[in-house]
Every structure is written in structure tokens, then in C-alpha cells.
PDB file of N, CA and C in Angstrom:
ATOM      1  N   SER A1011      25.514 -16.365   8.497  1.00 60.00           N
ATOM      2  CA  SER A1011      24.105 -14.613   8.767  1.00 60.00           C
ATOM      3  C   SER A1011      23.196 -15.858   9.456  1.00 60.00           C
ATOM      4  N   ASP A1012      21.949 -14.785   9.535  1.00 79.00           N
ATOM      5  CA  ASP A1012      20.698 -15.284  10.173  1.00 79.00           C
ATOM      6  C   ASP A1012      20.235 -16.287   9.626  1.00 79.00           C
ATOM      7  N   ALA A1013      20.116 -15.949   8.404  1.00 79.00           N
ATOM      8  CA  ALA A1013      18.808 -17.114   7.342  1.00 79.00           C
ATOM      9  C   ALA A1013      19.909 -18.526   7.816  1.00 79.00           C
ATOM     10  N   VAL A1014      20.962 -18.625   7.551  1.00 77.00           N
ATOM     11  CA  VAL A1014      21.260 -19.632   8.052  1.00 77.00           C
ATOM     12  C   VAL A1014      21.653 -20.648   9.240  1.00 77.00           C
ATOM     13  N   GLY A1015      21.946 -19.743  10.628  1.00 80.00           N
ATOM     14  CA  GLY A1015      21.713 -19.544  11.576  1.00 80.00           C
ATOM     15  C   GLY A1015      19.719 -20.500  12.081  1.00 80.00           C
ATOM     16  N   CYS A1016      19.435 -20.003  11.286  1.00 85.00           N
ATOM     17  CA  CYS A1016      17.559 -20.332  11.301  1.00 85.00           C
ATOM     18  C   CYS A1016      17.463 -21.493  10.559  1.00 85.00           C
ATOM     19  N   ALA A1017      18.282 -21.460   9.856  1.00 82.00           N
ATOM     20  CA  ALA A1017      17.947 -22.549   9.243  1.00 82.00           C
ATOM     21  C   ALA A1017      18.281 -23.988   9.927  1.00 82.00           C
ATOM     22  N   VAL A1018      20.008 -24.173  10.662  1.00 82.00           N
ATOM     23  CA  VAL A1018      20.466 -24.475  11.487  1.00 82.00           C
ATOM     24  C   VAL A1018      19.644 -25.198  12.501  1.00 82.00           C
ATOM     25  N   ASP A1019      18.992 -23.993  13.034  1.00 87.00           N
ATOM     26  CA  ASP A1019      18.199 -24.285  14.057  1.00 87.00           C
ATOM     27  C   ASP A1019      17.012 -25.636  14.236  1.00 87.00           C
ATOM     28  N   ARG A1020      16.375 -25.084  12.651  1.00 88.00           N
ATOM     29  CA  ARG A1020      15.036 -25.868  12.214  1.00 88.00           C
ATOM     30  C   ARG A1020      15.724 -27.104  12.190  1.00 88.00           C
ATOM     31  N   LEU A1021      16.724 -27.351  11.617  1.00 88.00           N
ATOM     32  CA  LEU A1021      17.781 -28.863  11.630  1.00 88.00           C
ATOM     33  C   LEU A1021      18.157 -29.385  12.688  1.00 88.00           C
ATOM     34  N   ALA A1022      18.161 -28.620  13.699  1.00 88.00           N
ATOM     35  CA  ALA A1022      18.413 -29.700  14.746  1.00 88.00           C
ATOM     36  C   ALA A1022      17.238 -29.767  15.633  1.00 88.00           C
ATOM     37  N   ARG A1023      16.036 -28.868  15.424  1.00 91.00           N
ATOM     38  CA  ARG A1023      14.777 -29.579  16.063  1.00 91.00           C
ATOM     39  C   ARG A1023      14.500 -30.937  15.449  1.00 91.00           C
ATOM     40  N   ARG A1024      13.898 -30.687  14.088  1.00 91.00           N
ATOM     41  CA  ARG A1024      14.118 -31.495  13.038  1.00 91.00           C
ATOM     42  C   ARG A1024      14.956 -33.601  14.067  1.00 91.00           C
ATOM     43  N   LEU A1025      16.114 -33.134  14.059  1.00 93.00           N
ATOM     44  CA  LEU A1025      16.983 -34.136  14.408  1.00 93.00           C
ATOM     45  C   LEU A1025      16.557 -35.113  15.541  1.00 93.00           C
ATOM     46  N   GLU A1026      16.663 -36.417  15.700  1.00 94.00           N
ATOM     47  CA  GLU A1026      16.389 -37.318  16.946  1.00 94.00           C
ATOM     48  C   GLU A1026      17.925 -36.968  17.735  1.00 94.00           C
ATOM     49  N   ALA A1027      17.586 -37.189  18.965  1.00 95.00           N
ATOM     50  CA  ALA A1027      18.212 -36.640  20.473  1.00 95.00           C
ATOM     51  C   ALA A1027      19.924 -37.090  20.272  1.00 95.00           C
ATOM     52  N   ARG A1028      20.614 -38.267  19.485  1.00 96.00           N
ATOM     53  CA  ARG A1028      21.567 -38.813  19.422  1.00 96.00           C
ATOM     54  C   ARG A1028      21.942 -38.028  18.016  1.00 96.00           C
ATOM     55  N   HIS A1029      21.755 -37.668  17.284  1.00 96.00           N
ATOM     56  CA  HIS A1029      21.997 -36.617  16.039  1.00 96.00           C
ATOM     57  C   HIS A1029      22.550 -35.629  16.079  1.00 96.00           C
ATOM     58  N   ARG A1030      21.167 -34.808  17.460  1.00 95.00           N
ATOM     59  CA  ARG A1030      21.065 -33.821  17.594  1.00 95.00           C
ATOM     60  C   ARG A1030      22.794 -33.190  18.327  1.00 95.00           C
ATOM     61  N   VAL A1031      22.573 -34.342  19.217  1.00 96.00           N
ATOM     62  CA  VAL A1031      24.606 -34.161  20.199  1.00 96.00           C
ATOM     63  C   VAL A1031      25.146 -34.357  18.977  1.00 96.00           C
ATOM     64  N   VAL A1032      25.556 -34.814  18.044  1.00 97.00           N
ATOM     65  CA  VAL A1032      26.728 -35.248  17.166  1.00 97.00           C
ATOM     66  C   VAL A1032      26.333 -33.700  16.459  1.00 97.00           C
ATOM     67  N   LEU A1033      25.475 -33.352  15.882  1.00 95.00           N
ATOM     68  CA  LEU A1033      25.173 -31.760  15.000  1.00 95.00           C
ATOM     69  C   LEU A1033      25.447 -30.772  15.981  1.00 95.00           C
ATOM     70  N   GLU A1034      25.666 -30.426  16.879  1.00 93.00           N
ATOM     71  CA  GLU A1034      25.664 -29.881  18.008  1.00 93.00           C
ATOM     72  C   GLU A1034      26.972 -30.138  19.023  1.00 93.00           C
ATOM     73  N   ARG A1035      27.492 -30.927  18.976  1.00 96.00           N
ATOM     74  CA  ARG A1035      28.966 -31.273  19.507  1.00 96.00           C
ATOM     75  C   ARG A1035      30.210 -31.545  18.917  1.00 96.00           C
ATOM     76  N   ARG A1036      30.050 -32.186  17.935  1.00 94.00           N
ATOM     77  CA  ARG A1036      30.921 -32.378  16.763  1.00 94.00           C
ATOM     78  C   ARG A1036      30.725 -31.846  15.680  1.00 94.00           C
ATOM     79  N   VAL A1037      29.637 -30.980  14.801  1.00 91.00           N
ATOM     80  CA  VAL A1037      30.460 -30.536  13.767  1.00 91.00           C
ATOM     81  C   VAL A1037      29.752 -29.091  13.776  1.00 91.00           C
ATOM     82  N   LEU A1038      28.927 -28.416  14.692  1.00 91.00           N
ATOM     83  CA  LEU A1038      29.154 -26.911  15.659  1.00 91.00           C
ATOM     84  C   LEU A1038      30.381 -26.604  16.268  1.00 91.00           C
ATOM     85  N   GLY A1039      30.407 -27.686  17.532  1.00 94.00           N
ATOM     86  CA  GLY A1039      31.547 -27.643  18.426  1.00 94.00           C
ATOM     87  C   GLY A1039      32.823 -27.756  18.564  1.00 94.00           C
ATOM     88  N   GLY A1040      32.832 -29.129  17.426  1.00 95.00           N
ATOM     89  CA  GLY A1040      34.108 -29.277  17.164  1.00 95.00           C
ATOM     90  C   GLY A1040      35.076 -30.571  18.224  1.00 95.00           C
ATOM     91  N   GLU A1041      33.750 -30.984  18.953  1.00 97.00           N
ATOM     92  CA  GLU A1041      34.572 -32.118  19.909  1.00 97.00           C
ATOM     93  C   GLU A1041      35.076 -33.287  18.810  1.00 97.00           C
ATOM     94  N   THR A1042      35.761 -34.515  19.742  1.00 97.00           N
ATOM     95  CA  THR A1042      36.582 -35.008  18.857  1.00 97.00           C
ATOM     96  C   THR A1042      35.574 -36.028  18.856  1.00 97.00           C
ATOM     97  N   LEU A1043      35.527 -37.171  18.382  1.00 97.00           N
ATOM     98  CA  LEU A1043      34.436 -37.867  18.036  1.00 97.00           C
ATOM     99  C   LEU A1043      34.883 -38.860  19.291  1.00 97.00           C
ATOM    100  N   GLN A1044      35.905 -39.385  19.616  1.00 98.00           N
ATOM    101  CA  GLN A1044      35.815 -39.672  21.359  1.00 98.00           C
ATOM    102  C   GLN A1044      34.733 -39.395  22.445  1.00 98.00           C
ATOM    103  N   ALA A1045      35.226 -37.887  22.404  1.00 98.00           N
ATOM    104  CA  ALA A1045      34.422 -36.884  23.634  1.00 98.00           C
ATOM    105  C   ALA A1045      33.042 -37.104  23.272  1.00 98.00           C
ATOM    106  N   VAL A1046      32.507 -36.948  22.031  1.00 98.00           N
ATOM    107  CA  VAL A1046      31.027 -36.968  21.631  1.00 98.00           C
ATOM    108  C   VAL A1046      30.564 -38.882  21.857  1.00 98.00           C
ATOM    109  N   GLY A1047      31.663 -39.515  21.481  1.00 98.00           N
ATOM    110  CA  GLY A1047      31.177 -41.114  22.192  1.00 98.00           C
ATOM    111  C   GLY A1047      31.017 -41.416  23.523  1.00 98.00           C
ATOM    112  N   ASP A1048      31.796 -40.801  23.808  1.00 98.00           N
ATOM    113  CA  ASP A1048      31.966 -41.139  25.418  1.00 98.00           C
ATOM    114  C   ASP A1048      30.415 -40.188  26.146  1.00 98.00           C
ATOM    115  N   GLU A1049      30.270 -39.216  25.751  1.00 96.00           N
ATOM    116  CA  GLU A1049      28.850 -38.815  26.182  1.00 96.00           C
ATOM    117  C   GLU A1049      27.461 -39.444  25.703  1.00 96.00           C
ATOM    118  N   LEU A1050      27.601 -39.947  24.412  1.00 97.00           N
ATOM    119  CA  LEU A1050      26.439 -40.926  23.736  1.00 97.00           C
ATOM    120  C   LEU A1050      26.296 -42.361  24.401  1.00 97.00           C
ATOM    121  N   GLY A1051      27.723 -42.661  24.650  1.00 98.00           N
ATOM    122  CA  GLY A1051      27.784 -43.970  25.158  1.00 98.00           C
ATOM    123  C   GLY A1051      27.739 -45.334  23.886  1.00 98.00           C
ATOM    124  N   VAL A1052      28.419 -44.213  23.272  1.00 98.00           N
ATOM    125  CA  VAL A1052      28.843 -45.681  22.092  1.00 98.00           C
ATOM    126  C   VAL A1052      29.959 -44.822  21.601  1.00 98.00           C
ATOM    127  N   SER A1053      30.915 -45.915  20.472  1.00 98.00           N
ATOM    128  CA  SER A1053      32.288 -45.663  19.677  1.00 98.00           C
ATOM    129  C   SER A1053      32.271 -44.531  19.201  1.00 98.00           C
ATOM    130  N   ARG A1054      33.681 -44.269  19.052  1.00 98.00           N
ATOM    131  CA  ARG A1054      34.079 -42.966  17.902  1.00 98.00           C
ATOM    132  C   ARG A1054      33.576 -43.682  16.597  1.00 98.00           C
ATOM    133  N   GLU A1055      33.838 -45.028  16.412  1.00 98.00           N
ATOM    134  CA  GLU A1055      33.327 -45.312  14.870  1.00 98.00           C
ATOM    135  C   GLU A1055      31.734 -44.723  14.594  1.00 98.00           C
ATOM    136  N   ARG A1056      31.034 -45.449  15.785  1.00 98.00           N
ATOM    137  CA  ARG A1056      29.673 -45.246  15.889  1.00 98.00           C
ATOM    138  C   ARG A1056      29.100 -43.754  15.633  1.00 98.00           C
ATOM    139  N   VAL A1057      30.055 -42.697  16.294  1.00 98.00           N
ATOM    140  CA  VAL A1057      30.136 -41.537  15.694  1.00 98.00           C
ATOM    141  C   VAL A1057      29.640 -41.178  14.661  1.00 98.00           C
ATOM    142  N   ARG A1058      31.488 -41.743  14.246  1.00 98.00           N
ATOM    143  CA  ARG A1058      31.364 -41.145  12.635  1.00 98.00           C
ATOM    144  C   ARG A1058      30.440 -41.181  11.472  1.00 98.00           C
ATOM    145  N   GLN A1059      30.206 -43.063  11.675  1.00 98.00           N
ATOM    146  CA  GLN A1059      28.943 -43.188  10.964  1.00 98.00           C
ATOM    147  C   GLN A1059      27.597 -42.237  11.281  1.00 98.00           C
ATOM    148  N   ILE A1060      27.624 -41.651  12.873  1.00 97.00           N
ATOM    149  CA  ILE A1060      25.807 -40.961  12.471  1.00 97.00           C
ATOM    150  C   ILE A1060      26.104 -39.543  11.607  1.00 97.00           C
ATOM    151  N   GLU A1061      27.743 -39.293  11.764  1.00 97.00           N
ATOM    152  CA  GLU A1061      27.837 -38.200  11.313  1.00 97.00           C
ATOM    153  C   GLU A1061      27.641 -38.146   9.817  1.00 97.00           C
ATOM    154  N   GLU A1062      28.227 -39.113   9.098  1.00 97.00           N
ATOM    155  CA  GLU A1062      28.473 -39.496   7.795  1.00 97.00           C
ATOM    156  C   GLU A1062      27.299 -39.913   7.304  1.00 97.00           C
ATOM    157  N   LYS A1063      26.015 -40.734   7.960  1.00 97.00           N
ATOM    158  CA  LYS A1063      24.886 -41.193   7.117  1.00 97.00           C
ATOM    159  C   LYS A1063      24.023 -40.283   7.690  1.00 97.00           C
ATOM    160  N   TYR A1064      24.091 -39.307   8.865  1.00 96.00           N
ATOM    161  CA  TYR A1064      22.549 -38.494   9.108  1.00 96.00           C
ATOM    162  C   TYR A1064      22.547 -37.423   8.891  1.00 96.00           C
ATOM    163  N   VAL A1065      23.543 -36.885   9.984  1.00 95.00           N
ATOM    164  CA  VAL A1065      23.966 -35.571   9.981  1.00 95.00           C
ATOM    165  C   VAL A1065      24.410 -34.709   8.805  1.00 95.00           C
ATOM    166  N   LEU A1066      25.768 -34.938   8.536  1.00 94.00           N
ATOM    167  CA  LEU A1066      26.223 -34.153   7.391  1.00 94.00           C
ATOM    168  C   LEU A1066      25.317 -34.393   6.128  1.00 94.00           C
ATOM    169  N   PRO A1067      24.870 -35.300   5.600  1.00 94.00           N
ATOM    170  CA  PRO A1067      23.359 -35.015   4.351  1.00 94.00           C
ATOM    171  C   PRO A1067      22.534 -34.057   5.010  1.00 94.00           C
ATOM    172  N   ALA A1068      22.201 -34.174   5.872  1.00 92.00           N
ATOM    173  CA  ALA A1068      20.762 -33.205   6.393  1.00 92.00           C
ATOM    174  C   ALA A1068      21.452 -32.000   6.527  1.00 92.00           C
ATOM    175  N   VAL A1069      22.552 -31.513   6.856  1.00 89.00           N
ATOM    176  CA  VAL A1069      22.725 -30.003   6.971  1.00 89.00           C
ATOM    177  C   VAL A1069      22.910 -29.795   5.816  1.00 89.00           C
ATOM    178  N   ARG A1070      23.666 -30.605   4.537  1.00 89.00           N
ATOM    179  CA  ARG A1070      23.948 -30.063   3.657  1.00 89.00           C
ATOM    180  C   ARG A1070      22.675 -30.186   2.279  1.00 89.00           C
ATOM    181  N   ARG A1071      21.581 -30.752   3.264  1.00 87.00           N
ATOM    182  CA  ARG A1071      20.133 -30.301   2.788  1.00 87.00           C
ATOM    183  C   ARG A1071      19.815 -29.236   2.855  1.00 87.00           C
ATOM    184  N   ALA A1072      19.957 -28.849   4.171  1.00 84.00           N
ATOM    185  CA  ALA A1072      19.448 -27.318   5.128  1.00 84.00           C
ATOM    186  C   ALA A1072      19.791 -26.537   4.506  1.00 84.00           C
ATOM    187  N   LEU A1073      21.293 -26.460   4.192  1.00 81.00           N
ATOM    188  CA  LEU A1073      21.846 -25.839   3.584  1.00 81.00           C
ATOM    189  C   LEU A1073      21.809 -25.178   2.284  1.00 81.00           C
ATOM    190  N   ARG A1074      22.026 -26.114   1.486  1.00 83.00           N
ATOM    191  CA  ARG A1074      21.631 -25.733   0.242  1.00 83.00           C
ATOM    192  C   ARG A1074      20.628 -24.507  -0.824  1.00 83.00           C
ATOM    193  N   ALA A1075      19.748 -24.504   0.055  1.00 71.00           N
ATOM    194  CA  ALA A1075      19.045 -23.268  -0.485  1.00 71.00           C
ATOM    195  C   ALA A1075      19.648 -21.331   0.291  1.00 71.00           C
ATOM    196  N   TYR A1076      20.785 -21.981   0.894  1.00 70.00           N
ATOM    197  CA  TYR A1076      21.547 -20.810   0.716  1.00 70.00           C
ATOM    198  C   TYR A1076      22.720 -20.605   0.147  1.00 70.00           C
ATOM    199  N   ALA A1077      23.528 -21.071  -0.811  1.00 64.00           N
ATOM    200  CA  ALA A1077      24.504 -21.163  -1.494  1.00 64.00           C
ATOM    201  C   ALA A1077      24.529 -20.469  -2.388  1.00 64.00           C
TER     202      ALA A1077
END
């Protein structure tokens, strides 16, 4: 829905640059850990850690109001 899209947009603006890339490319875009890691210059494992520790919890919090 439009409200969910707005929530995701607001979230993306608040995230650090690396975290935003993980959100946009990995979570929303479905790219592989390796592809995102190559873009950011970090390992696949580091992308996974960023996704699990920062990005997914932020997405859950942002979307909780729309559940």
C-alpha cells in the first residue's frame, strides 16, 4: 500500500548509507549477499550481519504500525 511505501521511504532516509544500500539492494531488491558485499567493499558475512542487526529490525519497527 501507499502508506507502507511511505514508511519504507522514511526509514531509508534515516538509515546510514551502508544500511540503506543493504535495505534497497538486498531486502527490497533481492540481490545476493555477495553482490551487495562487492558493492560495499565488505564480506558477505558483514552484509548478513548488517541486515540482521540493523536493517531488518528497523523495517519491522517501521512496519509494525501497518500490521
